[in-house]
mmCIF file of C-alpha atoms in Angstrom:
data_model
loop_
_atom_site.group_PDB
_atom_site.id
_atom_site.type_symbol
_atom_site.label_atom_id
_atom_site.label_comp_id
_atom_site.label_asym_id
_atom_site.label_seq_id
_atom_site.Cartn_x
_atom_site.Cartn_y
_atom_site.Cartn_z
ATOM 1 C CA MET Y 47 15.486 -27.554 8.483
ATOM 2 C CA PRO Y 48 12.091 -29.262 9.016
ATOM 3 C CA ARG Y 49 11.000 -31.553 6.161
ATOM 4 C CA ALA Y 50 7.691 -29.718 5.631
ATOM 5 C CA PHE Y 51 9.480 -26.412 5.309
ATOM 6 C CA ARG Y 52 12.062 -27.855 2.897
ATOM 7 C CA SER Y 53 9.346 -29.222 0.624
ATOM 8 C CA SER Y 54 7.473 -25.935 0.793
ATOM 9 C CA TRP Y 55 10.266 -23.748 -0.512
ATOM 10 C CA ARG Y 56 11.599 -26.367 -2.915
ATOM 11 C CA SER Y 57 8.215 -26.575 -4.619
ATOM 12 C CA ARG Y 58 8.545 -22.870 -5.409
ATOM 13 C CA ILE Y 59 11.865 -23.274 -7.241
ATOM 14 C CA PRO Y 60 11.978 -24.275 -10.938
ATOM 15 C CA ASN Y 61 14.206 -27.058 -12.265
ATOM 16 C CA LEU Y 62 17.722 -25.705 -11.836
ATOM 17 C CA THR Y 63 21.036 -27.274 -10.953
ATOM 18 C CA ASP Y 64 21.980 -27.794 -7.333
ATOM 19 C CA ASP Y 65 24.698 -25.157 -7.697
ATOM 20 C CA GLN Y 66 22.193 -22.579 -8.954
ATOM 21 C CA LYS Y 67 19.822 -23.335 -6.085
ATOM 22 C CA THR Y 68 22.640 -23.094 -3.571
ATOM 23 C CA MET Y 69 23.779 -19.749 -4.979
ATOM 24 C CA ALA Y 70 20.244 -18.374 -4.878
ATOM 25 C CA MET Y 71 19.632 -19.468 -1.307
ATOM 26 C CA ALA Y 72 23.022 -18.162 -0.207
ATOM 27 C CA ALA Y 73 22.304 -14.792 -1.804
ATOM 28 C CA GLY Y 74 18.882 -14.624 -0.202
ATOM 29 C CA PHE Y 75 20.053 -15.466 3.272
ATOM 30 C CA ALA Y 76 23.040 -13.131 2.925
ATOM 31 C CA VAL Y 77 20.656 -10.267 2.199
ATOM 32 C CA VAL Y 78 18.474 -11.332 5.137
ATOM 33 C CA ALA Y 79 21.453 -11.427 7.492
ATOM 34 C CA PHE Y 80 22.678 -8.033 6.305
ATOM 35 C CA SER Y 81 19.183 -6.552 6.605
ATOM 36 C CA MET Y 82 18.757 -7.868 10.150
ATOM 37 C CA TRP Y 83 22.153 -6.480 11.160
ATOM 38 C CA LYS Y 84 21.317 -3.092 9.631
ATOM 39 C CA TRP Y 85 17.939 -3.169 11.375
ATOM 40 C CA GLN Y 86 19.646 -3.471 14.740
ATOM 41 C CA HIS Y 87 22.538 -1.051 14.152
ATOM 42 C CA ASP Y 88 21.363 1.541 11.629
ATOM 43 C CA LYS Y 89 18.408 3.641 12.789
ATOM 44 C CA PRO Y 90 17.792 5.391 9.433
ATOM 45 C CA PHE Y 91 17.696 1.971 7.739
ATOM 46 C CA ALA Y 92 15.233 0.653 10.303
ATOM 47 C CA ARG Y 93 13.006 3.692 9.920
ATOM 48 C CA ALA Y 94 13.017 3.255 6.148
ATOM 49 C CA TYR Y 95 11.885 -0.360 6.422
ATOM 50 C CA GLU Y 96 9.221 0.629 8.942
ATOM 51 C CA ASN Y 97 7.572 2.577 6.116
ATOM 52 C CA THR Y 98 6.967 -0.786 4.384
ATOM 53 C CA HIS Y 99 8.432 -1.810 1.069
ATOM 54 C CA CYS Y 100 5.996 0.349 -0.893
ATOM 55 C CA GLU Y 101 4.830 3.180 1.304
ATOM 56 C CA GLU Y 102 5.118 6.689 -0.010
ATOM 57 C CA ASN Y 103 6.134 10.014 1.468
ATOM 58 C CA SER Y 104 4.243 12.890 -0.095
ATOM 59 C CA ALA Y 105 6.805 15.347 1.299
ATOM 60 C CA ASP Y 106 9.516 13.799 -0.865
ATOM 61 C CA LYS Y 107 8.824 15.811 -4.012
ATOM 62 C CA ALA Y 108 12.251 16.740 -5.341
ATOM 63 C CA THR Y 109 12.055 17.119 -9.108
ATOM 64 C CA PRO Y 110 14.520 15.177 -11.258
ATOM 65 C CA ASP Y 111 15.930 16.691 -14.414
ATOM 66 C CA VAL Y 112 14.155 14.343 -16.803
ATOM 67 C CA VAL Y 113 10.430 14.333 -15.985
ATOM 68 C CA ALA Y 114 8.594 17.032 -14.033
ATOM 69 C CA VAL Y 115 6.816 16.004 -10.831
ATOM 70 C CA VAL Y 116 3.266 17.366 -10.508
ATOM 71 C CA ASP Y 117 0.406 17.132 -8.013
ATOM 72 C CA LYS Y 118 -2.258 17.831 -10.646
ATOM 73 C CA LEU Y 119 -2.497 17.036 -14.330
ATOM 74 C CA PRO Y 120 -1.801 19.871 -16.791
ATOM 75 C CA GLU Y 121 -4.988 21.312 -18.290
ATOM 76 C CA ASP Y 122 -4.195 20.016 -21.782
ATOM 77 C CA PHE Y 123 -3.828 16.420 -20.537
ATOM 78 C CA ASP Y 124 -7.399 15.290 -21.283
ATOM 79 C CA LEU Y 125 -7.806 11.731 -20.017
ATOM 80 C CA ARG Y 126 -11.200 11.425 -21.721
ATOM 81 C CA SER Y 127 -9.655 11.954 -25.142
ATOM 82 C CA GLY Y 128 -7.626 8.757 -25.048
ATOM 83 C CA ALA Y 129 -4.551 10.696 -26.150
ATOM 84 C CA VAL Y 130 -2.769 10.451 -22.795
ATOM 85 C CA LYS Y 131 -0.410 7.490 -22.393
ATOM 86 C CA ILE Y 132 -0.339 6.256 -18.800
ATOM 87 C CA SER Y 133 2.314 4.044 -17.197
ATOM 88 C CA LEU Y 134 2.047 2.773 -13.619
ATOM 89 C CA TYR Y 135 5.242 1.650 -11.875
ATOM 90 C CA GLN Y 136 4.321 -0.629 -8.995
ATOM 91 C CA TYR Y 137 4.862 -3.541 -6.644
ATOM 92 C CA GLU Y 138 2.173 -6.164 -7.139
ATOM 93 C CA SER Y 139 1.043 -6.376 -3.503
ATOM 94 C CA CYS Y 140 1.525 -2.706 -2.585
ATOM 95 C CA PRO Y 141 -1.703 -1.183 -1.145
ATOM 96 C CA PHE Y 142 -0.854 2.269 -2.488
ATOM 97 C CA CYS Y 143 -0.312 0.890 -5.995
ATOM 98 C CA ARG Y 144 -3.618 -0.960 -5.848
ATOM 99 C CA LYS Y 145 -5.374 2.314 -5.075
ATOM 100 C CA VAL Y 146 -4.095 3.725 -8.356
ATOM 101 C CA ARG Y 147 -4.987 0.587 -10.298
ATOM 102 C CA GLY Y 148 -8.475 0.711 -8.849
ATOM 103 C CA VAL Y 149 -9.246 4.230 -10.056
ATOM 104 C CA LEU Y 150 -7.728 3.580 -13.500
ATOM 105 C CA ASP Y 151 -9.666 0.331 -13.925
ATOM 106 C CA TYR Y 152 -12.938 1.884 -12.750
ATOM 107 C CA HIS Y 153 -12.694 4.574 -15.423
ATOM 108 C CA ARG Y 154 -11.545 2.022 -18.030
ATOM 109 C CA LEU Y 155 -8.396 3.968 -18.770
ATOM 110 C CA PRO Y 156 -5.725 1.949 -20.607
ATOM 111 C CA TYR Y 157 -2.333 1.942 -18.932
ATOM 112 C CA LYS Y 158 0.981 0.140 -19.020
ATOM 113 C CA LEU Y 159 1.842 -1.799 -15.875
ATOM 114 C CA VAL Y 160 5.540 -1.944 -14.979
ATOM 115 C CA GLU Y 161 6.762 -4.099 -12.088
ATOM 116 C CA VAL Y 162 9.637 -2.408 -10.262
ATOM 117 C CA HIS Y 163 12.545 -4.436 -8.910
ATOM 118 C CA PRO Y 164 12.367 -3.943 -5.118
ATOM 119 C CA LEU Y 165 16.148 -3.738 -4.686
ATOM 120 C CA THR Y 166 17.549 -2.038 -7.778
ATOM 121 C CA LYS Y 167 14.613 0.233 -8.800
ATOM 122 C CA ALA Y 168 16.111 0.019 -12.310
ATOM 123 C CA GLU Y 169 12.749 0.626 -13.983
ATOM 124 C CA THR Y 170 12.373 4.141 -12.540
ATOM 125 C CA LYS Y 171 15.968 5.359 -12.375
ATOM 126 C CA SER Y 172 15.870 7.048 -15.787
ATOM 127 C CA PHE Y 173 13.103 9.500 -14.879
ATOM 128 C CA ALA Y 174 12.983 9.447 -11.059
ATOM 129 C CA PRO Y 175 16.564 8.867 -9.848
ATOM 130 C CA ASP Y 176 15.870 10.700 -6.585
ATOM 131 C CA TYR Y 177 12.807 8.667 -5.595
ATOM 132 C CA LYS Y 178 12.918 5.093 -4.294
ATOM 133 C CA LYS Y 179 9.255 4.329 -3.653
ATOM 134 C CA VAL Y 180 6.116 3.357 -5.538
ATOM 135 C CA PRO Y 181 3.624 3.982 -6.976
ATOM 136 C CA LEU Y 182 4.931 6.219 -9.695
ATOM 137 C CA VAL Y 183 2.719 7.163 -12.638
ATOM 138 C CA THR Y 184 3.805 8.886 -15.818
ATOM 139 C CA PHE Y 185 1.377 10.709 -18.114
ATOM 140 C CA GLU Y 186 2.500 11.481 -21.667
ATOM 141 C CA CYS Y 187 0.605 13.783 -24.037
ATOM 142 C CA ASN Y 188 1.451 16.244 -26.814
ATOM 143 C CA GLY Y 189 5.129 15.380 -26.662
ATOM 144 C CA ARG Y 190 5.366 16.109 -22.926
ATOM 145 C CA MET Y 191 5.621 13.798 -19.951
ATOM 146 C CA VAL Y 192 4.884 14.420 -16.278
ATOM 147 C CA GLN Y 193 4.995 12.119 -13.278
ATOM 148 C CA MET Y 194 2.932 11.853 -10.108
ATOM 149 C CA ARG Y 195 4.221 10.181 -6.956
ATOM 150 C CA ASN Y 196 1.571 10.205 -4.270
ATOM 151 C CA SER Y 197 -1.237 7.668 -4.640
ATOM 152 C CA SER Y 198 -3.866 9.934 -3.084
ATOM 153 C CA ASP Y 199 -2.854 12.750 -5.454
ATOM 154 C CA ILE Y 200 -3.064 10.358 -8.409
ATOM 155 C CA VAL Y 201 -6.489 9.063 -7.385
ATOM 156 C CA ALA Y 202 -7.777 12.607 -6.892
ATOM 157 C CA ALA Y 203 -6.331 13.764 -10.232
ATOM 158 C CA VAL Y 204 -7.809 10.875 -12.217
ATOM 159 C CA ALA Y 205 -11.186 10.994 -10.469
ATOM 160 C CA GLY Y 206 -11.351 14.752 -10.972
ATOM 161 C CA ALA Y 207 -10.383 14.564 -14.634
ATOM 162 C CA MET Y 208 -13.014 11.894 -15.262
ATOM 163 C CA GLY Y 209 -15.740 13.752 -13.377
ATOM 164 C CA THR Y 210 -16.250 11.182 -10.631
ATOM 165 C CA VAL Y 211 -18.783 12.528 -8.137
ATOM 166 C CA GLY Y 212 -20.214 11.501 -4.793
ATOM 167 C CA GLN Y 213 -20.111 12.748 -1.219
ATOM 168 C CA PRO Y 214 -19.576 10.457 1.785
ATOM 169 C CA SER Y 215 -22.557 10.252 4.097
ATOM 170 C CA GLU Y 216 -22.454 12.050 7.422
ATOM 171 C CA GLY Y 217 -23.187 10.222 10.681
ATOM 172 C CA LYS Y 218 -22.689 10.263 14.411
ATOM 173 C CA ASP Y 219 -19.657 7.967 14.092
ATOM 174 C CA VAL Y 220 -18.062 9.765 11.167
ATOM 175 C CA VAL Y 221 -14.302 9.262 11.117
ATOM 176 C CA LYS Y 222 -12.495 12.342 12.401
ATOM 177 C CA ALA Y 223 -9.309 13.621 10.806
ATOM 178 C CA PRO Y 224 -6.386 11.859 12.532
ATOM 179 C CA ILE Y 225 -3.073 13.187 13.723
ATOM 180 C CA PRO Y 226 -0.983 12.443 10.618
ATOM 181 C CA THR Y 227 1.381 9.795 12.017
ATOM 182 C CA ALA Y 228 -0.815 8.113 14.616
ATOM 183 C CA LEU Y 229 -3.733 5.737 14.873
ATOM 184 C CA THR Y 230 -6.569 6.637 17.199
ATOM 185 C CA LYS Y 231 -9.547 4.776 18.592
ATOM 186 C CA SER Y 232 -11.883 7.060 16.662
ATOM 187 C CA MET Y 233 -10.224 5.895 13.447
ATOM 188 C CA THR Y 234 -10.570 2.160 13.953
ATOM 189 C CA GLY Y 235 -13.043 1.355 16.665
ATOM 190 C CA PRO Y 236 -11.063 -1.317 18.567
ATOM 191 C CA GLU Y 237 -9.479 -0.392 21.896
ATOM 192 C CA ALA Y 238 -6.346 -2.228 20.772
ATOM 193 C CA VAL Y 239 -5.234 0.527 18.413
ATOM 194 C CA VAL Y 240 -4.173 3.711 20.167
ATOM 195 C CA PRO Y 241 -1.759 6.538 19.330
ATOM 196 C CA ALA Y 242 1.763 6.558 20.650
ATOM 197 C CA LYS Y 243 2.210 8.915 23.601
ATOM 198 C CA LYS Y 244 4.675 11.077 21.695
ATOM 199 C CA GLU Y 245 1.884 12.128 19.344
ATOM 200 C CA SER Y 246 0.127 14.114 22.105
ATOM 201 C CA THR Y 247 2.506 17.034 21.601
ATOM 202 C CA ALA Y 248 1.801 20.654 20.870
ATOM 203 C CA GLU Y 249 2.760 20.025 17.256
ATOM 204 C CA GLY Y 250 0.430 17.045 17.065
ATOM 205 C CA GLU Y 251 -2.464 18.960 18.588
ATOM 206 C CA GLU Y 252 -1.968 21.754 16.093
ATOM 207 C CA ARG Y 253 -2.063 19.251 13.247
ATOM 208 C CA ALA Y 254 -5.219 17.646 14.547
ATOM 209 C CA SER Y 255 -6.914 21.000 14.853
ATOM 210 C CA GLY Y 256 -6.025 21.886 11.277
ATOM 211 C CA ASP Y 257 -7.180 18.515 9.959
ATOM 212 C CA ALA Y 258 -10.601 19.000 11.544
ATOM 213 C CA ASN Y 259 -11.378 21.306 8.620
ATOM 214 C CA LEU Y 260 -10.981 18.488 6.102
ATOM 215 C CA SER Y 261 -14.074 17.285 4.275
ATOM 216 C CA VAL Y 262 -15.548 13.953 5.318
ATOM 217 C CA GLU Y 263 -14.232 12.521 2.068
ATOM 218 C CA GLU Y 264 -10.680 13.639 2.855
ATOM 219 C CA GLN Y 265 -10.994 12.210 6.366
ATOM 220 C CA TRP Y 266 -11.836 8.810 4.873
ATOM 221 C CA VAL Y 267 -8.876 9.060 2.480
ATOM 222 C CA ARG Y 268 -6.608 9.776 5.428
ATOM 223 C CA TRP Y 269 -8.149 6.884 7.363
ATOM 224 C CA ALA Y 270 -7.370 4.519 4.487
ATOM 225 C CA ASP Y 271 -3.753 5.684 4.285
ATOM 226 C CA GLN Y 272 -2.942 5.906 7.974
ATOM 227 C CA CYS Y 273 -5.177 3.364 9.654
ATOM 228 C CA LEU Y 274 -6.334 0.684 7.237
ATOM 229 C CA VAL Y 275 -2.934 0.312 5.588
ATOM 230 C CA GLN Y 276 -1.233 -0.133 8.967
ATOM 231 C CA LEU Y 277 -3.640 -2.894 9.956
ATOM 232 C CA ILE Y 278 -3.184 -4.595 6.583
ATOM 233 C CA VAL Y 279 0.617 -4.568 6.966
ATOM 234 C CA ILE Y 280 0.361 -5.932 10.510
ATOM 235 C CA ASN Y 281 -1.815 -8.806 9.256
ATOM 236 C CA ILE Y 282 -0.346 -9.928 5.935
ATOM 237 C CA TYR Y 283 3.213 -10.193 7.286
ATOM 238 C CA ARG Y 284 2.318 -11.535 10.726
ATOM 239 C CA ASN Y 285 4.075 -14.913 10.312
ATOM 240 C CA LEU Y 286 6.426 -16.706 7.920
ATOM 241 C CA ARG Y 287 3.769 -18.444 5.844
ATOM 242 C CA GLU Y 288 1.686 -15.338 5.264
ATOM 243 C CA SER Y 289 4.710 -13.156 4.596
ATOM 244 C CA MET Y 290 5.851 -15.648 1.952
ATOM 245 C CA GLU Y 291 2.428 -15.353 0.289
ATOM 246 C CA THR Y 292 2.951 -11.683 -0.449
ATOM 247 C CA PHE Y 293 6.204 -12.308 -2.316
ATOM 248 C CA ASP Y 294 5.102 -15.337 -4.349
ATOM 249 C CA TYR Y 295 4.502 -13.141 -7.395
ATOM 250 C CA LEU Y 296 8.261 -12.562 -7.676
ATOM 251 C CA LEU Y 297 8.896 -16.242 -8.346
ATOM 252 C CA THR Y 298 7.028 -16.119 -11.660
ATOM 253 C CA HIS Y 299 8.240 -12.700 -12.798
ATOM 254 C CA LYS Y 300 10.051 -13.140 -16.107
ATOM 255 C CA GLU Y 301 11.975 -9.865 -16.077
ATOM 256 C CA PHE Y 302 13.972 -10.520 -12.894
ATOM 257 C CA GLY Y 303 16.918 -12.919 -12.786
ATOM 258 C CA TYR Y 304 16.576 -16.082 -10.720
ATOM 259 C CA VAL Y 305 19.201 -15.272 -8.091
ATOM 260 C CA SER Y 306 17.834 -11.741 -7.814
ATOM 261 C CA LYS Y 307 14.277 -13.033 -7.397
ATOM 262 C CA MET Y 308 15.244 -15.429 -4.639
ATOM 263 C CA ALA Y 309 17.296 -12.796 -2.823
ATOM 264 C CA VAL Y 310 14.347 -10.396 -2.810
ATOM 265 C CA TYR Y 311 11.888 -13.180 -1.987
ATOM 266 C CA TRP Y 312 13.645 -14.399 1.137
ATOM 267 C CA SER Y 313 14.959 -11.069 2.370
ATOM 268 C CA GLY Y 314 11.566 -9.453 1.808
ATOM 269 C CA THR Y 315 9.780 -12.258 3.624
ATOM 270 C CA PHE Y 316 11.869 -11.937 6.783
ATOM 271 C CA VAL Y 317 12.290 -8.162 6.788
ATOM 272 C CA MET Y 318 8.554 -7.551 6.363
ATOM 273 C CA MET Y 319 7.862 -9.941 9.237
ATOM 274 C CA MET Y 320 10.007 -7.626 11.366
ATOM 275 C CA VAL Y 321 8.119 -4.622 10.012
ATOM 276 C CA SER Y 322 4.808 -6.230 10.968
ATOM 277 C CA GLY Y 323 6.027 -6.828 14.511
ATOM 278 C CA ALA Y 324 7.336 -3.273 14.787
ATOM 279 C CA ARG Y 325 4.033 -1.848 13.561
ATOM 280 C CA ARG Y 326 2.060 -4.006 15.956
ATOM 281 C CA LYS Y 327 4.077 -2.691 18.903
ATOM 282 C CA LYS Y 328 4.052 0.894 17.660
ATOM 283 C CA TYR Y 329 0.268 0.980 17.482
ATOM 284 C CA HIS Y 330 -0.269 -1.094 20.621
ATOM 285 C CA VAL Y 331 -2.056 -4.005 18.968
ATOM 286 C CA PRO Y 332 -1.725 -6.937 21.407
ATOM 287 C CA LYS Y 333 -0.146 -10.063 19.948
ATOM 288 C CA GLY Y 334 -2.891 -12.413 18.827
ATOM 289 C CA GLU Y 335 -5.433 -9.609 18.308
ATOM 290 C CA GLU Y 336 -4.214 -8.467 14.887
ATOM 291 C CA ARG Y 337 -7.175 -10.039 13.095
ATOM 292 C CA GLN Y 338 -9.783 -8.603 15.440
ATOM 293 C CA ALA Y 339 -8.387 -5.078 15.087
ATOM 294 C CA LEU Y 340 -8.666 -5.325 11.292
ATOM 295 C CA TYR Y 341 -12.156 -6.862 11.408
ATOM 296 C CA GLU Y 342 -13.474 -4.098 13.649
ATOM 297 C CA ALA Y 343 -11.957 -1.372 11.494
ATOM 298 C CA VAL Y 344 -13.502 -2.784 8.315
ATOM 299 C CA ASP Y 345 -16.914 -3.342 9.917
ATOM 300 C CA MET Y 346 -16.868 0.197 11.300
ATOM 301 C CA MET Y 347 -16.476 1.511 7.766
ATOM 302 C CA VAL Y 348 -19.301 -0.647 6.402
ATOM 303 C CA ASP Y 349 -21.623 0.360 9.263
ATOM 304 C CA GLN Y 350 -20.841 4.006 8.629
ATOM 305 C CA MET Y 351 -22.150 3.756 5.060
ATOM 306 C CA GLY Y 352 -25.591 2.756 6.308
ATOM 307 C CA GLU Y 353 -27.953 2.258 3.367
ATOM 308 C CA ASN Y 354 -25.528 3.776 0.874
ATOM 309 C CA SER Y 355 -23.692 1.628 -1.656
ATOM 310 C CA PHE Y 356 -20.476 3.626 -1.347
ATOM 311 C CA LEU Y 357 -18.736 6.099 0.902
ATOM 312 C CA GLY Y 358 -19.667 8.567 -1.831
ATOM 313 C CA GLY Y 359 -23.357 7.716 -1.540
ATOM 314 C CA LYS Y 360 -24.908 6.214 -4.669
ATOM 315 C CA SER Y 361 -21.666 6.493 -6.636
ATOM 316 C CA PRO Y 362 -18.034 6.075 -5.599
ATOM 317 C CA CYS Y 363 -15.838 9.011 -4.672
ATOM 318 C CA LYS Y 364 -12.074 9.140 -4.230
ATOM 319 C CA ALA Y 365 -12.453 7.786 -0.686
ATOM 320 C CA ASP Y 366 -13.955 4.591 -2.125
ATOM 321 C CA PHE Y 367 -11.084 4.222 -4.589
ATOM 322 C CA ASN Y 368 -8.555 4.573 -1.769
ATOM 323 C CA VAL Y 369 -10.231 2.042 0.536
ATOM 324 C CA TYR Y 370 -10.931 -0.368 -2.328
ATOM 325 C CA GLY Y 371 -7.321 -0.290 -3.475
ATOM 326 C CA VAL Y 372 -5.962 -0.982 -0.006
ATOM 327 C CA LEU Y 373 -8.286 -3.960 0.448
ATOM 328 C CA LYS Y 374 -7.525 -5.346 -3.025
ATOM 329 C CA SER Y 375 -3.836 -5.497 -2.093
ATOM 330 C CA VAL Y 376 -4.605 -8.638 -0.044
ATOM 331 C CA GLU Y 377 -6.186 -10.415 -3.015
ATOM 332 C CA GLY Y 378 -5.355 -14.116 -2.931
ATOM 333 C CA PHE Y 379 -3.890 -13.954 0.570
ATOM 334 C CA THR Y 380 -5.094 -15.626 3.762
ATOM 335 C CA THR Y 381 -6.127 -12.216 5.082
ATOM 336 C CA GLU Y 382 -8.549 -11.738 2.167
ATOM 337 C CA ARG Y 383 -10.303 -15.041 2.840
ATOM 338 C CA LEU Y 384 -10.639 -14.257 6.540
ATOM 339 C CA LEU Y 385 -11.992 -10.772 5.815
ATOM 340 C CA TRP Y 386 -14.711 -12.263 3.619
ATOM 341 C CA GLU Y 387 -15.562 -14.870 6.262
ATOM 342 C CA ASN Y 388 -15.509 -12.651 9.353
ATOM 343 C CA THR Y 389 -16.580 -9.136 8.317
ATOM 344 C CA LYS Y 390 -19.350 -7.339 6.444
ATOM 345 C CA ILE Y 391 -17.050 -6.248 3.619
ATOM 346 C CA LYS Y 392 -18.092 -8.881 1.054
ATOM 347 C CA GLY Y 393 -21.144 -6.978 -0.182
ATOM 348 C CA TRP Y 394 -19.287 -3.687 -0.528
ATOM 349 C CA LEU Y 395 -16.336 -5.241 -2.354
ATOM 350 C CA SER Y 396 -18.625 -7.165 -4.713
ATOM 351 C CA GLY Y 397 -20.511 -3.978 -5.549
ATOM 352 C CA SER Y 398 -17.258 -2.143 -6.172
ATOM 353 C CA GLU Y 399 -15.881 -4.653 -8.687
#
C-alpha cells in the first residue's frame, strides 16, 4: 500500500489498538469484496446499487402497519401552528434528503434530524420495515403520525402548507419534460449526455407525450431529480479521493459503532465509485468530461432564469427547493468548490441561503 495512502486513511482513524484497527479494516474490505462479487453475479443487487445509496422510488409505497404513508399532509396537520412534530430520517450527503432539509430550513420549521445507518436501517425499521431508502419524514400531530417517502412529494407538501408561491419563467430554452428514466440533450445542454437507445420505445414515447402537459415548475423538478442528480453522482464519486470525501461524516458519527462505521465507510467508497462509472456509461458521458457536463447543465439553468432571482421568479417555488437541495448535497466536497469556480451558480446559491 503506498505510503501516502496509508497516512491518509490512518489519519481518519481515532486512537485504537492495532487489533481493533485490523478488525475494522478486515470488516470493511470483506464487505467491499462481497459487494463487488454481488455486483458481478447478482443483477438485482447491481440494479439496486445503481439507484445510489439514497435514491428513492416513488412507486414503492406499500404501507406498513405502524405509520400510514401519505402523499399529502392531512388537513388538520397545520405546519404554521407549530403543533406538528417533524422528524427527517436521512443520509448526510444524500441529494434527496438535502432537498427536504432545504424546504424545512427556508420556512424555519423545527425538525429532528436522524442519521440512518446505511447497512442496518435500524432507525426506520419500527415504522417503515418495508422501505429501505431515504429520505423518510414523519409528521406527528393530535396523537396521530403519518410518514412521507418521496422527497418531491415532501417538498410540495411543505411548500403548499406554508403558502410558498412563485412561477418559473418561460423562455425559448425552457426545459421540456423528460422521459422518466433517461437524460436528454434538452435537459442538460451538453452533447455528452444522451438517452439510452432503449428509451426510444413506444412506452417511452407515450410517457414523454404525457409529461409534456406538466407545468414548467414540474418540468424543473423532474430535471433536478433525473438530470442534475445523475450528474452529481457521476462527479462526487468519480475517483477514490472524492468518493472518500462523501463518507467522511460517518467517521465522526457517535451513534454508529467503530467497526460498523469503517465497514460502511470503505464499502461505500468503493461501491459508489462503481456506481459513478456505471452511471457515466449509462448516460454516455465520456470519461474525463464529467465536470464539463455538470458545468453546462448548471449554467443552462442559471441562464434560463434570466433577470429573475429564482426559478419561481421573485420568490422561490418548489423547483428552487429541489435544485437547491441537490446542489447543497455537495457542500464541502471538491465538486462544490469547482462549481463555484467554473459556473455561474455562485450568485444564485448565495441568494438562496
